[in-house]
């Protein structure tokens, strides 16, 4: 007996420990790592993403802002961003969306004709609804392709879900006390009325001998017994009641809500953010991914076409940031509350970190080494049909101004450590 | 027991114990049919009507009014054929409508509200009980599958919108959001995000060159009615086909193969 008890204790301990181990892993996100690397490195590059809070209570609001660059070397497999909806990725409606904007234009509906190679700025205001700990991302959904998810940050929501409230006032003056419950009691009432009538009709028939006796009587051509004159009269009444009640309900609703509008469709348009004057020309040479070293090495020729010296401060791809730790302006560009797991611990290795003088062309090799390539499941580009990589380079001038350039091209795997 | 019931039992020539057993059998069948078709009709509607019935911000004037009754009619029409053809019971459509509404509310509450955190407002379903009652009543009165398809099928679709408008009108009053007009239904879809269901995925009325004085919904209803006529004919026959037993003589070769000859 004691052995059985011990065995049960052991099993329960393993279950509890297993559950705790599972709890410790960030498994409550929603599949952003499942997206193919070519998709995450060559479509929307998210930058300057901020979350206004990391802890809030139900009914408090969080503002998520940032920008994204639609990468010029857009993958063939992804539909061009001709119809795009700006959204947020959370595990279900745990946050209520209050407002959202793209380049300052309200983003309640989809946008049309976004341009690759250009930048857009978004803002979304979310109100905490369900207590818990959630991964909150900005996201754009592209018609024909699906969602492109930006970096996520864990947000803790406290309080109780019952306290959540979202009230509105209609243009026609009706006060909507709570968007979660508005109109539900009316729907339940009408559905109950119809269910009662239907149940009465069914009971009228099933209270009598039902299947076998009716089948046998019908075989003996005694249909007259099965549907009587009373039944037919009741059928007429039911027909009149069904039609009458349907149109009575319709007229009741029309008089109660005389001003209604159809669902709103259509798309919005906003021009992209103004183009920054280009300060560098990038000529991609090669890129290799060192599988055992978890390192992406890229060689490029950089020509400074501005009138100020420049230094490379950051390489960003798939929301992972490789920052040049030797450049204070680049380090300052990383917000303190940016998710640490998305900032490479070792930073960005640069073969020649000296300034690129105006007019100078310099060959630079960058070394982006971090376990994030594996953790974020970005290494499967080695088995992709479109084995190319892309990203953004952030250059900084002596005044600390940031200049963004795109870089990318084919990538080769290296399976033996060099 | 009413005289009519006694007479039915007498004509059936069931002995008293047989009549008692048949009544137990009735309730077994009722329970089985209720559960089986509750699941079947709900699954069918989820697969064919899908988001139009699922979400409040899909219930538009053009496609929702057209797709929903056409699809909701199918299995109930087959049930109606079976109940009428074998038992002269004009309850098949109504039973299907009732089972669907009950199943839908159960899943909206358990699946969407408790598990998915979605508010009730987002998933208020439509009901087809009015049209189903009318169609069953028409069958009882006209006693013809052809006439039931013609009139009952049409009325089924025609009653769909008015019988649901009483429940759904509150979701179509106008509100102002970010300087634009929106219906409450639009707002519910916006406020409670479905990460995998962006706005553009909605297959809803996108405007028409002719407004028909704002009567889009009635034109869609009439069109749905015409389709429902033929859909009712088709599914009536499917119902009969799937409730008919046919025995086929086995060939000698087959009997020999299985060791029977």
Coordinates of N, CA, C and O in Angstrom, one line a residue, chain A residues 83 85 88-90 93-101 106-108 110 129 139 141-143 166 168 170-172 176 179-184 187-188 190-191 194-195 197-198 201-202 205-216 218 220 222-223 225 227-228 231 235-236 238-239 242 246-247 249-250 252-254 257 259-266 268, chain B residues 4-5 7-9 11-14 22-23 25-26 29 57-61 85-91 94-95 98 101 105 116-121 124-125 127 129-130 133-134 136-137 140-141 143 159 161-163 165-167 169-178 180-188 190-193 195 198-200 202 205-206 218:
Chain A
X83 N -4.0 45.1 -50.0 CA -5.0 45.3 -49.0 C -4.5 44.8 -47.7 O -4.1 43.7 -47.5
X85 N -4.7 45.2 -43.3 CA -5.4 45.6 -42.1 C -4.4 45.6 -40.9 O -3.6 44.7 -40.7
X88 N -3.5 44.0 -34.0 CA -2.6 43.5 -32.9 C -2.8 42.0 -32.7 O -3.9 41.5 -32.9
X89 N -1.7 41.4 -32.4 CA -1.8 39.9 -32.2 C -1.8 39.7 -30.7 O -0.8 40.0 -30.0
X90 N -2.8 39.2 -30.1 CA -2.9 38.7 -28.7 C -3.6 37.4 -28.7 O -4.3 37.1 -29.7
X93 N -9.4 38.0 -27.7 CA -9.7 39.4 -27.3 C -9.5 39.7 -25.9 O -10.4 40.2 -25.2
X94 N -8.3 39.5 -25.4 CA -7.9 39.8 -24.0 C -7.7 41.3 -23.8 O -7.8 41.8 -22.7
X95 N -7.5 42.0 -24.9 CA -7.5 43.4 -24.9 C -8.6 43.9 -25.9 O -8.8 43.3 -26.9
X96 N -9.3 44.9 -25.5 CA -10.2 45.5 -26.4 C -9.5 46.6 -27.2 O -8.7 47.4 -26.6
X97 N -9.8 46.7 -28.5 CA -9.1 47.7 -29.3 C -10.0 49.0 -29.2 O -11.2 49.0 -29.5
X98 N -9.3 50.1 -28.8 CA -10.0 51.3 -28.7 C -9.9 52.2 -29.9 O -10.8 52.7 -30.5
X99 N -8.6 52.4 -30.4 CA -8.3 53.1 -31.6 C -7.1 52.5 -32.3 O -6.3 51.9 -31.6
X100 N -7.0 52.8 -33.6 CA -5.8 52.4 -34.3 C -5.6 53.3 -35.4 O -6.6 53.8 -36.0
X101 N -4.4 53.5 -35.8 CA -4.0 54.5 -36.9 C -2.9 54.0 -37.7 O -2.0 53.3 -37.2
X106 N -7.3 56.9 -39.3 CA -8.0 55.9 -38.6 C -7.9 54.5 -39.3 O -8.1 54.5 -40.6
X107 N -7.6 53.5 -38.6 CA -7.4 52.2 -39.2 C -8.5 51.2 -38.8 O -8.2 50.0 -38.6
X108 N -9.7 51.6 -38.7 CA -10.8 50.7 -38.4 C -11.1 49.8 -39.6 O -11.5 48.7 -39.4
X110 N -9.6 48.4 -43.6 CA -8.3 48.0 -44.3 C -7.8 49.1 -45.1 O -8.6 50.0 -45.5
X129 N -8.7 43.7 -20.8 CA -10.1 43.2 -20.6 C -10.1 41.9 -19.8 O -10.9 41.8 -18.9
X139 N 0.7 44.0 -35.6 CA 0.6 43.0 -36.7 C -0.1 43.7 -37.9 O -0.9 44.6 -37.7
X141 N -2.1 42.4 -41.4 CA -2.6 41.2 -42.2 C -2.7 41.6 -43.6 O -3.3 42.7 -43.9
X142 N -2.2 40.8 -44.5 CA -2.2 41.1 -45.9 C -3.1 40.2 -46.6 O -3.0 39.0 -46.5
X143 N -4.0 40.8 -47.4 CA -5.0 39.9 -48.1 C -4.3 39.0 -49.0 O -3.5 39.5 -49.9
X166 N -17.3 48.6 -21.7 CA -17.0 49.4 -22.9 C -18.4 50.0 -23.4 O -19.2 49.4 -23.9
X168 N -20.8 53.1 -25.1 CA -20.8 54.0 -26.2 C -22.2 54.7 -26.3 O -23.1 54.3 -25.6
X170 N -24.8 56.0 -29.3 CA -25.0 56.0 -30.7 C -25.3 57.4 -31.2 O -25.7 58.3 -30.5
X171 N -25.1 57.5 -32.5 CA -25.4 58.8 -33.1 C -26.8 59.2 -33.0 O -27.2 60.3 -32.8
X172 N -27.7 58.1 -33.0 CA -29.1 58.4 -32.8 C -29.5 58.6 -31.4 O -30.7 58.7 -31.1
X176 N -25.4 52.9 -25.2 CA -25.0 51.4 -25.1 C -24.2 51.3 -23.9 O -23.0 51.7 -23.8
X179 N -20.8 47.1 -24.5 CA -20.7 46.5 -25.8 C -20.7 45.0 -25.8 O -20.9 44.3 -26.7
X180 N -20.3 44.4 -24.6 CA -20.3 43.0 -24.5 C -21.7 42.4 -24.3 O -21.8 41.2 -24.6
X181 N -22.6 43.1 -23.9 CA -24.0 42.6 -23.6 C -25.1 43.2 -24.4 O -26.2 42.8 -24.3
X182 N -24.8 44.3 -25.1 CA -25.8 45.1 -25.8 C -26.7 44.2 -26.7 O -26.1 43.5 -27.6
X183 N -28.0 44.2 -26.5 CA -28.9 43.5 -27.4 C -29.0 42.0 -27.2 O -29.8 41.4 -27.8
X184 N -28.2 41.4 -26.3 CA -28.2 40.0 -26.1 C -29.6 39.6 -25.5 O -30.1 38.5 -25.9
X187 N -32.2 39.4 -28.1 CA -32.0 38.2 -29.0 C -32.5 37.0 -28.3 O -33.2 36.1 -28.9
X188 N -32.1 36.8 -27.0 CA -32.5 35.6 -26.3 C -34.0 35.6 -26.1 O -34.7 34.5 -26.2
X190 N -36.4 36.9 -28.1 CA -37.0 36.5 -29.4 C -36.7 35.1 -29.7 O -37.6 34.3 -30.2
X191 N -35.5 34.6 -29.5 CA -35.2 33.2 -29.8 C -36.1 32.3 -28.9 O -36.5 31.2 -29.3
X194 N -39.6 32.0 -30.3 CA -39.7 31.1 -31.4 C -39.5 29.6 -31.0 O -40.2 28.7 -31.5
X195 N -38.6 29.4 -30.0 CA -38.4 28.1 -29.5 C -39.7 27.5 -28.8 O -40.0 26.3 -29.0
X197 N -42.8 28.4 -29.5 CA -43.8 28.0 -30.5 C -43.4 26.7 -31.2 O -44.3 25.9 -31.5
X198 N -42.2 26.6 -31.6 CA -41.7 25.4 -32.3 C -41.9 24.2 -31.4 O -42.3 23.1 -31.9
X201 N -45.4 23.1 -31.4 CA -45.8 22.4 -32.6 C -45.3 21.0 -32.7 O -46.0 20.1 -33.0
X202 N -44.0 20.8 -32.2 CA -43.4 19.5 -32.2 C -44.2 18.6 -31.2 O -44.5 17.4 -31.5
X205 N -47.4 16.9 -32.1 CA -47.3 15.7 -32.9 C -46.7 14.5 -32.1 O -47.2 13.4 -32.3
X206 N -45.7 14.8 -31.3 CA -45.0 13.6 -30.7 C -45.8 13.1 -29.5 O -45.5 12.0 -29.0
X207 N -46.8 13.8 -29.0 CA -47.6 13.3 -27.9 C -48.5 12.2 -28.3 O -48.9 11.4 -27.5
X208 N -48.7 12.0 -29.6 CA -49.5 10.9 -30.1 C -48.6 9.7 -30.4 O -47.4 9.9 -30.5
X209 N -49.2 8.6 -30.7 CA -48.4 7.4 -31.2 C -47.5 7.9 -32.3 O -48.0 8.6 -33.3
X210 N -46.2 7.6 -32.3 CA -45.3 8.3 -33.1 C -44.8 7.5 -34.3 O -45.4 7.6 -35.4
X211 N -43.9 6.6 -34.2 CA -43.2 6.1 -35.3 C -43.8 4.8 -35.8 O -44.4 4.8 -36.9
X212 N -43.7 3.7 -35.1 CA -44.1 2.5 -35.6 C -45.6 2.4 -35.9 O -46.0 2.0 -37.0
X213 N -46.5 2.9 -35.0 CA -47.9 2.8 -35.3 C -48.2 3.7 -36.5 O -49.1 3.3 -37.3
X214 N -47.6 4.9 -36.6 CA -47.9 5.7 -37.8 C -47.4 5.1 -39.1 O -48.1 5.2 -40.1
X215 N -46.3 4.5 -39.0 CA -45.7 3.8 -40.2 C -46.7 2.7 -40.6 O -47.0 2.6 -41.8
X216 N -47.1 1.9 -39.7 CA -48.0 0.8 -40.0 C -49.4 1.3 -40.5 O -49.9 0.7 -41.5
X218 N -49.9 4.1 -42.0 CA -49.7 4.6 -43.4 C -49.6 3.5 -44.4 O -50.1 3.6 -45.5
X220 N -51.2 0.9 -44.3 CA -52.6 0.4 -44.5 C -53.5 1.5 -45.1 O -54.7 1.4 -45.0
X222 N -54.2 4.4 -44.2 CA -55.1 5.2 -43.2 C -54.5 6.6 -42.9 O -54.4 7.0 -41.8
X223 N -54.1 7.3 -44.0 CA -53.5 8.6 -43.8 C -54.5 9.5 -43.1 O -54.1 10.5 -42.5
X225 N -56.2 9.1 -40.6 CA -56.0 9.1 -39.1 C -54.8 9.9 -38.7 O -54.7 10.4 -37.6
X227 N -53.2 12.7 -40.1 CA -53.4 14.2 -40.2 C -54.9 14.5 -40.2 O -55.5 14.4 -41.3
X228 N -55.4 15.0 -39.1 CA -56.8 15.2 -39.0 C -57.2 16.6 -39.5 O -56.3 17.4 -39.7
X231 N -55.6 19.0 -37.1 CA -54.2 19.2 -37.4 C -54.1 20.3 -38.5 O -53.2 21.2 -38.5
X235 N -52.3 23.8 -38.5 CA -51.3 24.1 -39.4 C -51.5 25.5 -40.0 O -50.5 26.3 -40.2
X236 N -52.7 25.8 -40.3 CA -53.0 27.1 -40.9 C -52.7 28.2 -39.8 O -52.1 29.2 -40.1
X238 N -50.6 28.0 -37.4 CA -49.1 28.1 -37.3 C -48.5 28.9 -38.4 O -47.6 29.7 -38.2
X239 N -49.0 28.6 -39.6 CA -48.5 29.4 -40.8 C -48.8 30.9 -40.6 O -47.9 31.7 -40.8
X242 N -46.5 32.2 -37.8 CA -45.1 32.3 -38.2 C -44.9 33.5 -39.0 O -43.9 34.3 -38.8
X246 N -43.2 37.0 -37.5 CA -41.9 37.4 -38.2 C -42.0 38.9 -38.6 O -41.1 39.7 -38.3
X247 N -43.1 39.3 -39.2 CA -43.3 40.6 -39.7 C -43.6 41.6 -38.5 O -43.3 42.8 -38.6
X249 N -42.3 41.3 -35.5 CA -41.0 41.5 -35.0 C -40.2 42.5 -35.8 O -39.5 43.3 -35.3
X250 N -40.3 42.3 -37.1 CA -39.6 43.2 -38.0 C -40.1 44.7 -37.8 O -39.2 45.6 -37.7
X252 N -41.6 45.9 -35.2 CA -41.3 46.3 -33.9 C -39.9 46.8 -33.8 O -39.6 47.9 -33.3
X253 N -39.0 46.1 -34.5 CA -37.6 46.5 -34.5 C -37.4 47.8 -35.3 O -36.6 48.7 -34.9
X254 N -38.1 47.9 -36.4 CA -38.0 49.1 -37.2 C -38.5 50.3 -36.5 O -37.9 51.4 -36.6
X257 N -35.8 50.9 -33.5 CA -34.6 51.4 -34.0 C -34.8 51.9 -35.5 O -34.4 51.2 -36.4
X259 N -33.4 54.2 -37.1 CA -32.2 54.6 -37.9 C -31.1 53.6 -37.7 O -30.5 53.4 -36.7
X260 N -30.9 52.8 -38.8 CA -29.9 51.8 -38.8 C -29.0 52.0 -40.0 O -29.4 52.7 -41.0
X261 N -27.8 51.5 -40.0 CA -26.9 51.6 -41.1 C -26.4 50.2 -41.4 O -26.3 49.3 -40.6
X262 N -26.0 49.9 -42.7 CA -25.5 48.6 -43.0 C -24.0 48.5 -42.5 O -23.4 49.5 -42.1
X263 N -23.5 47.3 -42.6 CA -22.1 47.1 -42.2 C -21.2 48.0 -43.1 O -21.5 48.1 -44.3
X264 N -20.2 48.6 -42.5 CA -19.4 49.5 -43.3 C -18.2 48.7 -43.9 O -17.5 48.0 -43.3
X265 N -18.1 48.9 -45.2 CA -17.1 48.3 -46.0 C -16.2 49.4 -46.6 O -16.2 50.5 -46.2
X266 N -15.4 49.0 -47.6 CA -14.5 50.0 -48.2 C -13.2 50.0 -47.6 O -13.0 49.5 -46.5
X268 N -9.3 52.3 -46.8 CA -8.7 53.6 -46.6 C -7.4 53.6 -47.4 O -6.9 52.6 -47.9
Chain B
X4 N -58.3 9.5 -31.4 CA -57.5 9.4 -32.6 C -56.2 8.6 -32.4 O -55.9 7.7 -33.2
X5 N -55.6 8.7 -31.2 CA -54.4 7.9 -30.9 C -54.8 6.5 -30.8 O -54.1 5.6 -31.2
X7 N -57.3 5.0 -32.2 CA -57.6 4.5 -33.5 C -56.3 4.1 -34.3 O -56.2 3.1 -35.0
X8 N -55.3 5.0 -34.2 CA -54.0 4.7 -34.9 C -53.4 3.4 -34.4 O -53.0 2.6 -35.2
X9 N -53.5 3.3 -33.1 CA -52.9 2.0 -32.5 C -53.7 0.8 -32.9 O -53.1 -0.3 -33.2
X11 N -55.4 0.5 -35.8 CA -55.1 0.2 -37.2 C -53.8 -0.4 -37.3 O -53.6 -1.3 -38.2
X12 N -52.8 0.0 -36.5 CA -51.5 -0.6 -36.6 C -51.5 -2.0 -36.2 O -50.5 -2.7 -36.5
X13 N -52.5 -2.5 -35.5 CA -52.6 -3.8 -35.0 C -51.5 -4.3 -34.1 O -51.1 -5.4 -34.1
X14 N -51.0 -3.3 -33.4 CA -49.9 -3.6 -32.4 C -50.7 -4.1 -31.2 O -51.6 -3.5 -30.7
X22 N -43.4 0.2 -28.5 CA -43.1 1.2 -29.6 C -43.0 2.6 -29.0 O -42.3 3.4 -29.6
X23 N -43.7 2.9 -27.9 CA -43.6 4.2 -27.3 C -42.2 4.4 -26.7 O -41.6 5.5 -26.8
X25 N -39.6 2.9 -27.8 CA -38.8 3.1 -29.0 C -38.8 4.5 -29.5 O -37.8 5.1 -29.9
X26 N -40.0 5.1 -29.5 CA -40.2 6.4 -30.0 C -39.2 7.4 -29.3 O -38.5 8.2 -29.9
X29 N -35.6 6.9 -30.2 CA -35.4 7.5 -31.5 C -35.3 9.0 -31.4 O -34.4 9.7 -31.9
X57 N -20.6 41.0 -37.2 CA -20.1 41.9 -38.2 C -20.0 41.2 -39.6 O -19.3 41.8 -40.5
X58 N -20.6 40.1 -39.8 CA -20.7 39.5 -41.1 C -22.1 39.5 -41.6 O -22.4 39.1 -42.7
X59 N -23.1 39.9 -40.7 CA -24.5 39.7 -41.1 C -24.9 40.9 -41.9 O -25.5 41.9 -41.4
X60 N -24.6 40.9 -43.2 CA -24.8 42.0 -44.1 C -26.1 41.9 -44.8 O -26.9 40.9 -44.6
X61 N -26.4 42.8 -45.7 CA -27.7 42.8 -46.3 C -27.7 42.0 -47.6 O -28.8 41.7 -48.2
X85 N -42.7 11.3 -45.4 CA -42.9 10.2 -46.3 C -43.2 8.9 -45.5 O -44.1 8.2 -45.9
X86 N -42.6 8.7 -44.4 CA -42.8 7.5 -43.6 C -43.8 7.6 -42.5 O -44.4 6.6 -42.1
X87 N -44.0 8.7 -42.0 CA -44.8 8.9 -40.8 C -45.9 9.9 -40.9 O -46.7 10.1 -39.9
X88 N -45.9 10.7 -41.9 CA -46.9 11.8 -42.1 C -46.7 12.8 -40.9 O -47.7 13.2 -40.3
X89 N -45.5 13.0 -40.5 CA -45.3 14.0 -39.4 C -44.7 15.3 -40.0 O -43.6 15.3 -40.6
X90 N -45.4 16.4 -40.0 CA -44.9 17.6 -40.6 C -44.0 18.4 -39.6 O -44.4 19.6 -39.3
X91 N -43.0 17.8 -39.1 CA -42.2 18.5 -38.1 C -40.7 18.5 -38.5 O -39.9 19.1 -37.7
X94 N -39.0 22.1 -38.6 CA -39.0 22.7 -37.3 C -38.1 22.1 -36.4 O -37.3 22.8 -35.7
X95 N -38.0 20.8 -36.4 CA -37.1 20.0 -35.5 C -35.7 20.4 -35.8 O -34.9 20.7 -34.9
X98 N -35.0 24.0 -34.5 CA -34.9 24.0 -33.1 C -33.5 23.4 -32.6 O -32.8 24.0 -31.8
X101 N -30.6 25.8 -33.4 CA -30.6 27.0 -32.5 C -30.0 26.6 -31.1 O -29.2 27.3 -30.6
X105 N -26.4 28.0 -29.6 CA -26.2 28.8 -28.4 C -25.3 28.1 -27.4 O -24.5 28.7 -26.7
X116 N -13.0 31.2 -25.5 CA -12.4 32.1 -26.4 C -12.5 33.6 -25.9 O -11.9 34.5 -26.5
X117 N -13.2 33.8 -24.8 CA -13.3 35.1 -24.2 C -14.1 36.1 -25.1 O -14.1 37.3 -24.9
X118 N -14.8 35.6 -26.1 CA -15.5 36.5 -27.0 C -16.8 36.9 -26.3 O -17.4 36.0 -25.7
X119 N -17.3 38.1 -26.4 CA -18.5 38.5 -25.8 C -19.7 37.9 -26.6 O -19.6 37.5 -27.7
X120 N -20.8 37.7 -25.9 CA -22.0 37.2 -26.5 C -22.4 38.0 -27.8 O -22.9 37.5 -28.8
X121 N -22.2 39.3 -27.7 CA -22.6 40.2 -28.7 C -22.0 39.8 -30.1 O -22.6 40.0 -31.1
X124 N -24.0 36.5 -31.7 CA -25.5 36.3 -31.7 C -25.9 35.6 -33.0 O -25.6 36.1 -34.1
X125 N -26.5 34.4 -32.9 CA -26.8 33.6 -34.1 C -28.1 34.0 -34.7 O -28.9 34.7 -34.1
X127 N -31.7 32.6 -36.5 CA -32.6 31.4 -36.3 C -33.5 31.3 -37.6 O -33.8 32.3 -38.2
X129 N -36.3 29.4 -37.4 CA -37.5 28.7 -36.9 C -38.8 29.2 -37.6 O -39.7 28.4 -37.9
X130 N -38.9 30.5 -37.8 CA -40.1 31.0 -38.5 C -40.3 30.4 -39.8 O -41.4 29.9 -40.1
X133 N -41.2 26.6 -39.5 CA -42.6 26.4 -39.1 C -43.5 26.6 -40.2 O -44.5 25.8 -40.5
X134 N -43.3 27.7 -41.0 CA -44.2 27.9 -42.1 C -44.1 26.8 -43.2 O -45.1 26.4 -43.8
X136 N -43.2 23.6 -42.7 CA -43.9 22.4 -42.2 C -45.4 22.6 -42.3 O -46.1 21.7 -42.7
X137 N -45.9 23.8 -42.0 CA -47.4 24.0 -42.0 C -47.9 23.9 -43.5 O -48.9 23.4 -43.8
X140 N -48.2 20.4 -44.5 CA -49.4 19.8 -43.9 C -50.6 20.2 -44.7 O -51.5 19.4 -45.0
X141 N -50.6 21.4 -45.2 CA -51.8 21.9 -45.8 C -51.9 21.4 -47.3 O -52.9 21.0 -47.7
X143 N -49.9 19.0 -48.8 CA -49.6 17.6 -48.9 C -48.9 17.2 -50.2 O -49.2 16.2 -50.8
X159 N -38.9 34.6 -45.0 CA -39.1 34.9 -43.5 C -37.8 35.1 -42.8 O -37.8 35.5 -41.6
X161 N -35.0 37.0 -43.0 CA -34.6 38.3 -42.6 C -35.5 39.0 -41.6 O -35.1 39.4 -40.5
X162 N -36.8 39.1 -41.9 CA -37.7 39.8 -40.9 C -37.7 39.1 -39.6 O -37.8 39.7 -38.5
X163 N -37.7 37.7 -39.6 CA -37.8 37.1 -38.3 C -36.5 37.2 -37.4 O -36.5 37.0 -36.2
X165 N -34.5 40.1 -37.8 CA -34.3 41.6 -37.6 C -34.6 42.0 -36.2 O -33.9 42.9 -35.6
X166 N -35.6 41.4 -35.6 CA -36.0 41.8 -34.2 C -34.8 41.6 -33.3 O -34.6 42.4 -32.3
X167 N -34.1 40.5 -33.5 CA -32.9 40.2 -32.6 C -31.7 41.1 -33.0 O -30.9 41.4 -32.1
X169 N -31.5 44.1 -35.0 CA -31.6 45.5 -35.3 C -30.7 46.3 -34.3 O -30.1 47.3 -34.8
X170 N -30.7 46.0 -33.0 CA -29.8 46.8 -32.1 C -28.4 46.9 -32.5 O -27.7 47.8 -32.1
X171 N -27.9 45.9 -33.3 CA -26.5 46.0 -33.7 C -26.2 46.8 -35.0 O -25.1 46.8 -35.5
X172 N -27.3 47.4 -35.5 CA -27.1 48.2 -36.7 C -27.5 49.6 -36.5 O -27.6 50.3 -37.5
X173 N -27.6 50.1 -35.3 CA -27.7 51.5 -35.1 C -26.4 52.2 -35.3 O -25.3 51.6 -35.0
X174 N -26.4 53.4 -35.7 CA -25.1 54.0 -36.1 C -24.3 54.6 -34.9 O -25.0 55.2 -34.0
X175 N -23.0 54.5 -34.9 CA -22.2 55.1 -34.0 C -21.1 55.9 -34.7 O -20.9 55.6 -35.9
X176 N -20.4 56.8 -34.0 CA -19.3 57.5 -34.6 C -18.0 57.0 -34.0 O -17.9 56.9 -32.7
X177 N -17.1 56.6 -34.8 CA -15.8 56.1 -34.2 C -14.7 56.7 -35.1 O -14.7 56.5 -36.3
X178 N -13.8 57.4 -34.5 CA -12.6 57.9 -35.2 C -13.1 58.8 -36.4 O -12.5 58.8 -37.5
X180 N -15.7 58.5 -38.2 CA -16.4 57.7 -39.3 C -17.6 57.1 -38.7 O -17.7 56.7 -37.5
X181 N -18.6 56.9 -39.6 CA -19.8 56.2 -39.1 C -19.6 54.7 -39.2 O -18.8 54.2 -40.0
X182 N -20.1 54.0 -38.2 CA -20.0 52.5 -38.2 C -21.3 52.0 -37.5 O -21.9 52.7 -36.7
X183 N -21.6 50.8 -37.8 CA -22.7 50.2 -37.0 C -22.1 49.6 -35.7 O -20.9 49.4 -35.6
X184 N -23.0 49.3 -34.8 CA -22.5 48.7 -33.6 C -21.9 47.4 -33.9 O -20.9 47.0 -33.2
X185 N -22.4 46.6 -34.9 CA -21.8 45.4 -35.2 C -20.4 45.5 -35.7 O -19.5 44.8 -35.4
X186 N -20.1 46.6 -36.6 CA -18.8 46.9 -37.0 C -17.9 47.1 -35.8 O -16.7 46.7 -35.7
X187 N -18.4 47.9 -34.9 CA -17.7 48.3 -33.7 C -17.3 47.0 -32.8 O -16.2 46.9 -32.3
X188 N -18.2 46.1 -32.7 CA -18.0 44.9 -31.9 C -16.8 44.1 -32.6 O -15.9 43.7 -31.9
X190 N -14.5 45.3 -34.4 CA -13.3 46.0 -34.2 C -12.7 46.0 -32.8 O -11.5 45.8 -32.6
X191 N -13.6 46.1 -31.8 CA -13.1 46.2 -30.4 C -12.6 44.9 -29.9 O -11.6 44.9 -29.2
X192 N -13.2 43.8 -30.3 CA -12.8 42.5 -29.8 C -12.1 41.8 -30.9 O -12.7 41.1 -31.7
X193 N -10.7 41.9 -30.9 CA -10.0 41.5 -32.1 C -9.9 40.0 -32.3 O -9.8 39.3 -31.3
X195 N -7.5 37.8 -34.1 CA -6.2 38.0 -34.8 C -6.2 37.3 -36.2 O -5.5 37.9 -37.1
X198 N -8.9 39.3 -40.1 CA -8.8 40.7 -40.4 C -10.1 41.2 -41.0 O -10.9 40.5 -41.6
X199 N -10.2 42.5 -41.0 CA -11.4 43.2 -41.5 C -11.7 42.8 -43.0 O -12.9 42.5 -43.4
X200 N -10.6 42.8 -43.8 CA -10.9 42.6 -45.2 C -11.4 41.2 -45.6 O -11.9 41.0 -46.7
X202 N -13.9 39.8 -44.4 CA -15.3 39.7 -44.4 C -15.9 39.7 -45.8 O -15.5 40.6 -46.6
X205 N -21.4 42.9 -48.2 CA -21.9 43.9 -49.2 C -20.8 45.0 -49.3 O -20.5 45.7 -48.3
X206 N -20.3 45.2 -50.5 CA -19.3 46.2 -50.7 C -19.8 47.4 -51.5 O -19.1 48.2 -52.1
X218 N -34.1 42.9 -49.5 CA -35.3 42.2 -50.0 C -35.0 41.5 -51.3 O -35.5 40.5 -51.6

